[in-house]
Coordinates of C-alpha atoms and ligand atoms in Angstrom, one line a residue:
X702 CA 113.1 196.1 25.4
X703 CA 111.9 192.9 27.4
X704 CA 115.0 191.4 28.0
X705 CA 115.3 187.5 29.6
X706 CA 117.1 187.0 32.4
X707 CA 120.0 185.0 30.4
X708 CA 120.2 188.2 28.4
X709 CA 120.0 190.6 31.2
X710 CA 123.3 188.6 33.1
X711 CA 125.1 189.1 30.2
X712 CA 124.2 192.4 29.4
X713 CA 125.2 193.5 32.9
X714 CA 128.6 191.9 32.3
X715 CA 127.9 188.3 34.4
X716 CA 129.3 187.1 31.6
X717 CA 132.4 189.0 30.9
X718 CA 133.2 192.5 29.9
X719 CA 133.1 191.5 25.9
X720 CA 130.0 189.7 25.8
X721 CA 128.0 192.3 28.0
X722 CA 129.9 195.2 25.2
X723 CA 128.1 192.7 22.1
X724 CA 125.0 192.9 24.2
X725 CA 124.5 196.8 24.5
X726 CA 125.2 197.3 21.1
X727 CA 122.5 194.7 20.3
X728 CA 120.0 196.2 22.9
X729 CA 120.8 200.1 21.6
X730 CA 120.8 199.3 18.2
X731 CA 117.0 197.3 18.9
X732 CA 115.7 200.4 21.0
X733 CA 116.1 202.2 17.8
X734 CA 114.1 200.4 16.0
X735 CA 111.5 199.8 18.4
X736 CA 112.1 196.6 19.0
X737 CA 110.3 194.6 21.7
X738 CA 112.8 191.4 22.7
X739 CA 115.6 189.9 20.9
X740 CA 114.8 186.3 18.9
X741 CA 117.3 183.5 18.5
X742 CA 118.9 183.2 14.8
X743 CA 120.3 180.1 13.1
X744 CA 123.0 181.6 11.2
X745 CA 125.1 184.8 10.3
X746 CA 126.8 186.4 7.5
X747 CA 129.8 189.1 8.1
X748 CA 130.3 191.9 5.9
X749 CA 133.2 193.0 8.5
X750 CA 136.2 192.2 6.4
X751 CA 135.0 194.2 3.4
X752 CA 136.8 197.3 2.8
X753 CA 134.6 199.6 4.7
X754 CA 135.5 202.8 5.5
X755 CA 135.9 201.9 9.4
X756 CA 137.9 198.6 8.5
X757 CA 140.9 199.5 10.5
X758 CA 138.4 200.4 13.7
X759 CA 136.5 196.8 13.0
X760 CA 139.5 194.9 12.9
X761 CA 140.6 196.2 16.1
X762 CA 137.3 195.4 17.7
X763 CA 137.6 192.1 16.1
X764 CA 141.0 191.6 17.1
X765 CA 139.5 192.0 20.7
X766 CA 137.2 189.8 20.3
X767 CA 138.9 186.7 19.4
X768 CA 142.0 187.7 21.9
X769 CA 138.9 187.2 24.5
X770 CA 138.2 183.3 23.0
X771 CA 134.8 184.2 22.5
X772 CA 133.1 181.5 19.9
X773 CA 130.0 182.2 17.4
X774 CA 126.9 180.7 18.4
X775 CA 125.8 180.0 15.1
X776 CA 126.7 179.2 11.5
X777 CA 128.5 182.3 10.2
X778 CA 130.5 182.6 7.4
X779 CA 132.3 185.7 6.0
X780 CA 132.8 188.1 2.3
X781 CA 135.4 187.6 0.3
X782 CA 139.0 187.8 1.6
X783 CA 142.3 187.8 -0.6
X784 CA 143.1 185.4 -3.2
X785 CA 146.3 184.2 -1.8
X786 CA 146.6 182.4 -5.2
X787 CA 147.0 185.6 -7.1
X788 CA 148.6 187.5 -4.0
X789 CA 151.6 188.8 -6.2
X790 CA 149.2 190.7 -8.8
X791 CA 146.5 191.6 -6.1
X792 CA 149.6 193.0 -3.5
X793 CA 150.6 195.5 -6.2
X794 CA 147.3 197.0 -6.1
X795 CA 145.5 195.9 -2.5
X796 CA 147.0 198.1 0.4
X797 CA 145.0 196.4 2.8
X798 CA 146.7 193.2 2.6
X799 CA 148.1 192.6 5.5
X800 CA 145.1 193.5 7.6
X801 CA 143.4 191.3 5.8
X802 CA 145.6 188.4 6.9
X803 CA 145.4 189.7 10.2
X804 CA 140.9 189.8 9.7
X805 CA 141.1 186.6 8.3
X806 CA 143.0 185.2 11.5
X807 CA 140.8 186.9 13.7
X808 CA 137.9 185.3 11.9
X809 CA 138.7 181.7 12.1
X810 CA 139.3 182.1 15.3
X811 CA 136.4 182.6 16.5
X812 CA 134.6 179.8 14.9
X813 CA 133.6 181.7 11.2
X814 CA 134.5 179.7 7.8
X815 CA 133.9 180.0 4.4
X816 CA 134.2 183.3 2.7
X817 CA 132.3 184.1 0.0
X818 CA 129.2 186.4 -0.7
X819 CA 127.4 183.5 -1.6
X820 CA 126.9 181.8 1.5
X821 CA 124.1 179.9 0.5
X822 CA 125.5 178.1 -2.0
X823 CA 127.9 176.5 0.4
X824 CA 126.7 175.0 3.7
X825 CA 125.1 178.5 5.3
X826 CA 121.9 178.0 4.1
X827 CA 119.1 178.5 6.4
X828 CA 115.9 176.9 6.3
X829 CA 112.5 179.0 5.7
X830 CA 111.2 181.3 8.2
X831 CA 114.5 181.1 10.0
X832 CA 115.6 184.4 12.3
X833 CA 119.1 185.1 10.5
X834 CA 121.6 188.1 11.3
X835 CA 123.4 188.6 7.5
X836 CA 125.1 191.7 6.1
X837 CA 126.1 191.5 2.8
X838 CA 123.2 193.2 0.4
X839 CA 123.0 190.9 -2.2
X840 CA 123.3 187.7 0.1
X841 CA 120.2 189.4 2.4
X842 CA 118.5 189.7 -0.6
X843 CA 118.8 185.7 -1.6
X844 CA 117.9 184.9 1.8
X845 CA 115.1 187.2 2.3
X846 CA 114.0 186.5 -1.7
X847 CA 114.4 183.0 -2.7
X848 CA 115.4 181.0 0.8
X849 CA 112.3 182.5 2.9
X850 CA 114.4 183.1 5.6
X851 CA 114.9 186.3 7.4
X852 CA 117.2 189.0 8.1
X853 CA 117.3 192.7 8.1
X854 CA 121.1 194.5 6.4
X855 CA 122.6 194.2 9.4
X856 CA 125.8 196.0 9.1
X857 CA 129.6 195.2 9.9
X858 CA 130.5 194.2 13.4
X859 CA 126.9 194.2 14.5
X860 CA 126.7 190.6 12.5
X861 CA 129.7 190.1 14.4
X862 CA 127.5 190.5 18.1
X863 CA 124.4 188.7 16.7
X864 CA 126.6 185.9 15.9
X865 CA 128.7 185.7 19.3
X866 CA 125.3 186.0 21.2
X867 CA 123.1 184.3 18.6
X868 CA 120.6 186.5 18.9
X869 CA 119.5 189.7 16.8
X870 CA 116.5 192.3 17.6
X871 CA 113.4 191.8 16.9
X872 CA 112.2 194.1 14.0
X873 CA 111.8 194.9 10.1
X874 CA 112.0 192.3 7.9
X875 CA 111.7 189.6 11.1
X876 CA 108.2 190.3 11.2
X877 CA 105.6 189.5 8.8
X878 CA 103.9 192.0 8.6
X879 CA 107.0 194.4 7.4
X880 CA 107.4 191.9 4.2
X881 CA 104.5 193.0 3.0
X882 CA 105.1 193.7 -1.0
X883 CA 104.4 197.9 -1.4
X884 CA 105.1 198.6 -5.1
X885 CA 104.0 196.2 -8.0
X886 CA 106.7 196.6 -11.1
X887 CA 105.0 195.4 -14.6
X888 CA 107.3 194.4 -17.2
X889 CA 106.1 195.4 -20.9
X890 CA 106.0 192.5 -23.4
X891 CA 108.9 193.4 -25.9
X892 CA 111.7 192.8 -23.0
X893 CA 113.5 189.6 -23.3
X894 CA 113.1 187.8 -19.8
X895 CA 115.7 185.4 -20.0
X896 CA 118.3 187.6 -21.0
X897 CA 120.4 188.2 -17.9
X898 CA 121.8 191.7 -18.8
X899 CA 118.0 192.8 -19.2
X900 CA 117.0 191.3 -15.7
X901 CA 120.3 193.1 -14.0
X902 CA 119.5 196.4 -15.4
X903 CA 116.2 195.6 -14.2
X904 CA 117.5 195.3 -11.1
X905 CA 119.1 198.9 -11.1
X906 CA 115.9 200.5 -11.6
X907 CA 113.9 198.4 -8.8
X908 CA 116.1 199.5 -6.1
X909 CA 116.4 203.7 -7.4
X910 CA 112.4 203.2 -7.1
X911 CA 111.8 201.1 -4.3
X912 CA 114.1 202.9 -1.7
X913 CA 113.0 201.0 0.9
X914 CA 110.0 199.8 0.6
X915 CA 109.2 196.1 -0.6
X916 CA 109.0 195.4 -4.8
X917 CA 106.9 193.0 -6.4
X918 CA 108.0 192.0 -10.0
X919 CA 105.3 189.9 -11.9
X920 CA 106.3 187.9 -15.1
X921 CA 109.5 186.3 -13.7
X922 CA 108.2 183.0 -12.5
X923 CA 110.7 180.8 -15.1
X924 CA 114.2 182.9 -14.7
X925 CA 116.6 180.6 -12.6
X926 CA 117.3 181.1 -8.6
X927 CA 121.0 182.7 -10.5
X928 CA 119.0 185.2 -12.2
X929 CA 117.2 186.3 -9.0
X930 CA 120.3 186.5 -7.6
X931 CA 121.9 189.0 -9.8
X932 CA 118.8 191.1 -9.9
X933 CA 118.4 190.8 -6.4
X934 CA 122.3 192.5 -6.1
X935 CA 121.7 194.9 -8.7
X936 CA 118.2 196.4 -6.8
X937 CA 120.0 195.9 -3.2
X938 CA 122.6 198.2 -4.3
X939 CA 120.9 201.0 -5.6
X940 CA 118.0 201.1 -3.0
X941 CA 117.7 200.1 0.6
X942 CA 115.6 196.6 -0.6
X943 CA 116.3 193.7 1.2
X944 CA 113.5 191.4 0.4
X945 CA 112.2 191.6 -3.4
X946 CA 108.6 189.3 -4.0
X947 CA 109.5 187.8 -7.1
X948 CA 105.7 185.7 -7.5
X949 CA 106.1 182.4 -8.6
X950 CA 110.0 182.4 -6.9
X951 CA 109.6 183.6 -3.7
X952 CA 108.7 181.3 -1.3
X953 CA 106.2 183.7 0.5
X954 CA 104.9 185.1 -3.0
X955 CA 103.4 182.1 -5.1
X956 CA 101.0 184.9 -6.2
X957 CA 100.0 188.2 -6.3
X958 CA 97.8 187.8 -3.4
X959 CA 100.4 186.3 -1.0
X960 CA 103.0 188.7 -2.2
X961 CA 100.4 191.5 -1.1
X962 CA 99.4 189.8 1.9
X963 CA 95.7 190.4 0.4
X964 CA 96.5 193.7 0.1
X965 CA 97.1 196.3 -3.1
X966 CA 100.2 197.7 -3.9
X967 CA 100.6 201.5 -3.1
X968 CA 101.8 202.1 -6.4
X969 CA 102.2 200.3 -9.8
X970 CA 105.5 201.0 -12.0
X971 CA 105.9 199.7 -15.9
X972 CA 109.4 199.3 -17.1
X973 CA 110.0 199.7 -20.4
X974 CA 112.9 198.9 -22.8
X975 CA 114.0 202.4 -23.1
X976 CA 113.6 202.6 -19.0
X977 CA 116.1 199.4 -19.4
X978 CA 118.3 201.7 -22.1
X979 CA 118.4 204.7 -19.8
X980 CA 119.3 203.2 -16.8
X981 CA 122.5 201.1 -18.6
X982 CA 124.0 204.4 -19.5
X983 CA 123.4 206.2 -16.1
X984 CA 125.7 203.3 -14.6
X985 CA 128.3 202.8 -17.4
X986 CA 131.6 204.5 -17.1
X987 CA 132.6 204.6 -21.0
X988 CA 136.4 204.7 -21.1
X989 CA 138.4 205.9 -24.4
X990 CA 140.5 202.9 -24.2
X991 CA 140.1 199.4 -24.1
X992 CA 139.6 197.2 -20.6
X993 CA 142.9 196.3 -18.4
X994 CA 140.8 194.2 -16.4
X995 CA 137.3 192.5 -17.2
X996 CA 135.3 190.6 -14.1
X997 CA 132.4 188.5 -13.8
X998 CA 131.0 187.3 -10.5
X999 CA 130.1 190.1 -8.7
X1000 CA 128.1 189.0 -6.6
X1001 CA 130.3 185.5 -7.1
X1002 CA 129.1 183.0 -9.6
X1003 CA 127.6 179.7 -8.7
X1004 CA 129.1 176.4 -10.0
X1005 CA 126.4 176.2 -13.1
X1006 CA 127.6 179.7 -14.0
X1007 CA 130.7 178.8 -14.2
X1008 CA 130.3 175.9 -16.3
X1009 CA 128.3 178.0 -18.6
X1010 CA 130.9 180.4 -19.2
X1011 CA 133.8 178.1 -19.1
X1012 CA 131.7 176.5 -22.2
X1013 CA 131.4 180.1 -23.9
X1014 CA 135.3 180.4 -23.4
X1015 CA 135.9 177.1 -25.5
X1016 CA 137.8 177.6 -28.0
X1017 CA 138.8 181.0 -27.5
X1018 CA 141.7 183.1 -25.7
X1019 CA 142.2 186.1 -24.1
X1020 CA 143.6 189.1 -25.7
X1021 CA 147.8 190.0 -24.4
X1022 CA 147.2 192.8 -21.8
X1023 CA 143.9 191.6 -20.4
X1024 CA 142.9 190.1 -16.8
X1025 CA 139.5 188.3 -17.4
X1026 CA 138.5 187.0 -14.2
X1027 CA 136.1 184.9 -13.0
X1028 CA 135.0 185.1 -9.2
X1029 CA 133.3 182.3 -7.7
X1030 CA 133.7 180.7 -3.9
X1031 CA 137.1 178.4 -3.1
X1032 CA 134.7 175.1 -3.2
X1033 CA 133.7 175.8 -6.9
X1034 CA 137.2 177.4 -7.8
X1035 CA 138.7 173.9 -6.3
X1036 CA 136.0 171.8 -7.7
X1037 CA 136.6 173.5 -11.7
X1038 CA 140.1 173.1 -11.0
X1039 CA 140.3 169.3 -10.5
X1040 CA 138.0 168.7 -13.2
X1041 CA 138.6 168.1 -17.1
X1042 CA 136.8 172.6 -16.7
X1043 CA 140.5 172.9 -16.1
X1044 CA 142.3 172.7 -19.6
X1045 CA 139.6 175.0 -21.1
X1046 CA 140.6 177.3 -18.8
X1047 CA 144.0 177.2 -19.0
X1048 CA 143.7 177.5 -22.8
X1049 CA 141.4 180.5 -22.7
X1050 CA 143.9 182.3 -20.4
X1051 CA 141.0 183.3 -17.8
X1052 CA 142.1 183.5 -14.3
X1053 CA 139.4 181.3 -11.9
X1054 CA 139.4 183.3 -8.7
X1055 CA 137.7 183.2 -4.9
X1056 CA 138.6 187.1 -4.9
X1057 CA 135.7 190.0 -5.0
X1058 CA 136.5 192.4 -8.0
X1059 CA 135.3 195.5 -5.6
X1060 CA 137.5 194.4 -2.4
X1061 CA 141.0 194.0 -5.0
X1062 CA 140.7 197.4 -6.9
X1063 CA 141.2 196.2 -9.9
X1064 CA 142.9 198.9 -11.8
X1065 CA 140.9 200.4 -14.2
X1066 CA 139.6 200.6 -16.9
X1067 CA 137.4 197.8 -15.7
X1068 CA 134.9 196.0 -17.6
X1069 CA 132.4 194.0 -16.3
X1070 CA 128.2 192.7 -16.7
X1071 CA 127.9 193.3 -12.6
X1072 CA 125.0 195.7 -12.4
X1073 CA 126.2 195.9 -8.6
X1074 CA 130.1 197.0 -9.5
X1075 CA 128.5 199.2 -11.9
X1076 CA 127.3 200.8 -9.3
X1077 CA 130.0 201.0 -6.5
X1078 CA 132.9 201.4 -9.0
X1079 CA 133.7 203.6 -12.3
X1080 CA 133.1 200.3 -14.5
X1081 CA 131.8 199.7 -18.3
X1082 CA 128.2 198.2 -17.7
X1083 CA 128.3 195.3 -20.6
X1084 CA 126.7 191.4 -20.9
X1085 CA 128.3 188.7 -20.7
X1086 CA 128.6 187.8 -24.4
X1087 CA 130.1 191.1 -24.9
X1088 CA 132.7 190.9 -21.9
X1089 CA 134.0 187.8 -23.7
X1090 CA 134.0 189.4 -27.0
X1091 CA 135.8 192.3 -26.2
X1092 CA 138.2 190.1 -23.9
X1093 CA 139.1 187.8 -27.4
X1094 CA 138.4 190.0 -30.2
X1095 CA 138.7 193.4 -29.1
X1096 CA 136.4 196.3 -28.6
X1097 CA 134.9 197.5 -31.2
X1098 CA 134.5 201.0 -30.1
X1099 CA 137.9 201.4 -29.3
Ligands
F3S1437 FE1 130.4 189.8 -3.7 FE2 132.2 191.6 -3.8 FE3 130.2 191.7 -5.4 S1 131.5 190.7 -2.0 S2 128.5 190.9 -4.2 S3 131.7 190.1 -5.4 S4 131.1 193.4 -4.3

């Protein structure tokens, strides 16, 4: 890899031992890939403080980092950490707790704020065509999808490097001709498009089919930048996609011929309602008992979401013996909570939360309309309407 000579002093450790360590892993991980240089980003998004199966080895390395005052170069915000407002309930069930304290420490430290897998819809929000390094699936996704900027999956720790250098490598989705759309998907004309659970489940069966390669999905061009979101987490969880053309949304994809880059797609795929059916089931965990625990906001909701569902809770209460949360970032969570929102809230007995239903545990059995903790968790795959009916009246199958 062509290297400059900034980047060659630090990777031979002119620097310091850390940032020359950030650097190799960088260079290595671009070698791999083929990568010719490395390119300058304008922000990053960690995925490091999720519960990954290496957490205790990240937060070490992390640990290190900050005890060597190194700064990020760049915006870069973080997932999810604890709720410290619900620490009691969560610290019954979250083992991690304390680590996470010790991450979140860590974090600040060196220069990352705001934490929330919705990074965009705070002040991390990069501008199109923008070099980004973000982890996270479904915030990739947004980015790649709906903000035009771009950013492979990077994974945890190496967000970490791209944002203390702020550089990342030079390769996939960075270049042009790699966000190329490969599969069209049709939608047939009986499916509701502006009914969220459809466009989730949707979702689901984009990413099984796409792997990795680059969806288009025609017919879409009125759902919300919300809706893409969810269907952008649902197909980024059960395939490899990290950019999805929505034409008409995405930025790069006003048509079918931008979308293709004047191309044809390799292959064409019609969804179906039954396709839609099929694919609900293959992700629901059906439980013989009703829900301890129902969540919405995974990935977390924006403010208009939470206004919308705050409005469907009018009026109604939660049943004794349920947690019905609602996940959302702290500036929402703070905003709802100073606002008149607030009594509804309180009334309806729903718990307003900055916490990620994945990273807590929630003991099951779970209920939620995530598509995305469908997949990652034995939950019961339902909409929204029906998570608040079965959180107020009961489940009927029960
Ligand atoms: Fe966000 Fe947690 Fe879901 S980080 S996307 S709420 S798994």
């Amino acid at each position: 890899m062509y290297l400059t000579r900034e980047e060659e002093e630090i990777l031979n450790g002119t620097k310091g031992e850390m940032p020359s360590k950030l650097m190799k892993l960088l260079v290595k991980l671009g070698d791999s890939f083929g990568a010719e240089q490395l390119v300058n980003i304008t922000s990053a998004h960690t995925v490091l403080n999720f519960g990954l199966n290496f957490v205790n080895a990240a937060a070490k390395v992390l640990h290190e980092i900050a005890e060597a005052e190194l700064q990020v170069k760049v915006r870069t915000t973080a997932d999810p950490i604890i709720d410290m407002d619900y620490s009691e309930e969560l610290s019954m069930v979250y083992p991690m707790f304390t680590l996470h304290e010790q991450m979140m420490a860590d974090l600040t430290k060196i220069g990352v704020h705001g934490f929330t897998c919705t990074p965009y819809l705070i002040d991390n929000k990069p501008n199109f065509g923008d070099y980004c390094a973000w982890s996270e699936s479904s915030a990739v996704i947004y980015l790649n999808s709906v903000l035009g900027a771009r950013s492979n999956r990077e994974g945890g720790l190496v967000d970490i490097a791209c944002a203390i250098l702020g550089k990342t490598s030079y390769h996939g989705l960075l270049r042009t001709e790699n966000r190329k759309g490969k599969i069209l998907f049709r939608l047939s004309a009986d499916i509701d498009k502006t009914n969220l659970f459809n466009l989730t489940s949707i979702g689901l069966l984009i990413g099984e089919i796409a792997g990795a390669k680059v969806p288009v999905i025609e017919g879409l061009e009125t759902i919300s930048y919300d809706y893409v979101k969810n269907l952008g987490a649902a197909s980024a969880s059960t395939g490899a996609v990290a950019l999805i053309h929505v034409i008409g949304k995405t930025p790069e994809a006003k048509n079918y011929e931008e979308a293709f880059q004047n191309d044809k797609p390799e292959e064409i795929v019609d969804i179906t309602l039954d396709n839609i059916k099929d694919i609900r089931e293959k992700y629901s965990t059906e439980w013989n008992k009703g829900p301890n625990n129902i969540s919405i906001g995974c990935p977390q909701l924006s403010k208009q979401e939470v206004l919308e569902l705050i409005e469907k809770l009018k009026g109604k209460r939660i049943s004794e013996g349920i947690n019905f949360w609602i996940c959302t970032n702290n500036e929402v969570k703070n905003l709802i909570l100073n606002s008149e929102y607030k009594k509804i809230l309180i009334n309806s007995g729903a718990h307003l939360t900055s916490l990620c239903p994945l990273l807590t545990a929630l003991p099951r059995p779970l209920t939620t309309n995530s598509a995305k903790t469908c997949f990652y968790s034995n939950a019961t795959y339902r909409s929204i309407e029906d998570c608040i009916k079965i959180a107020t009246e009961g489940d009927e199958n029960e």
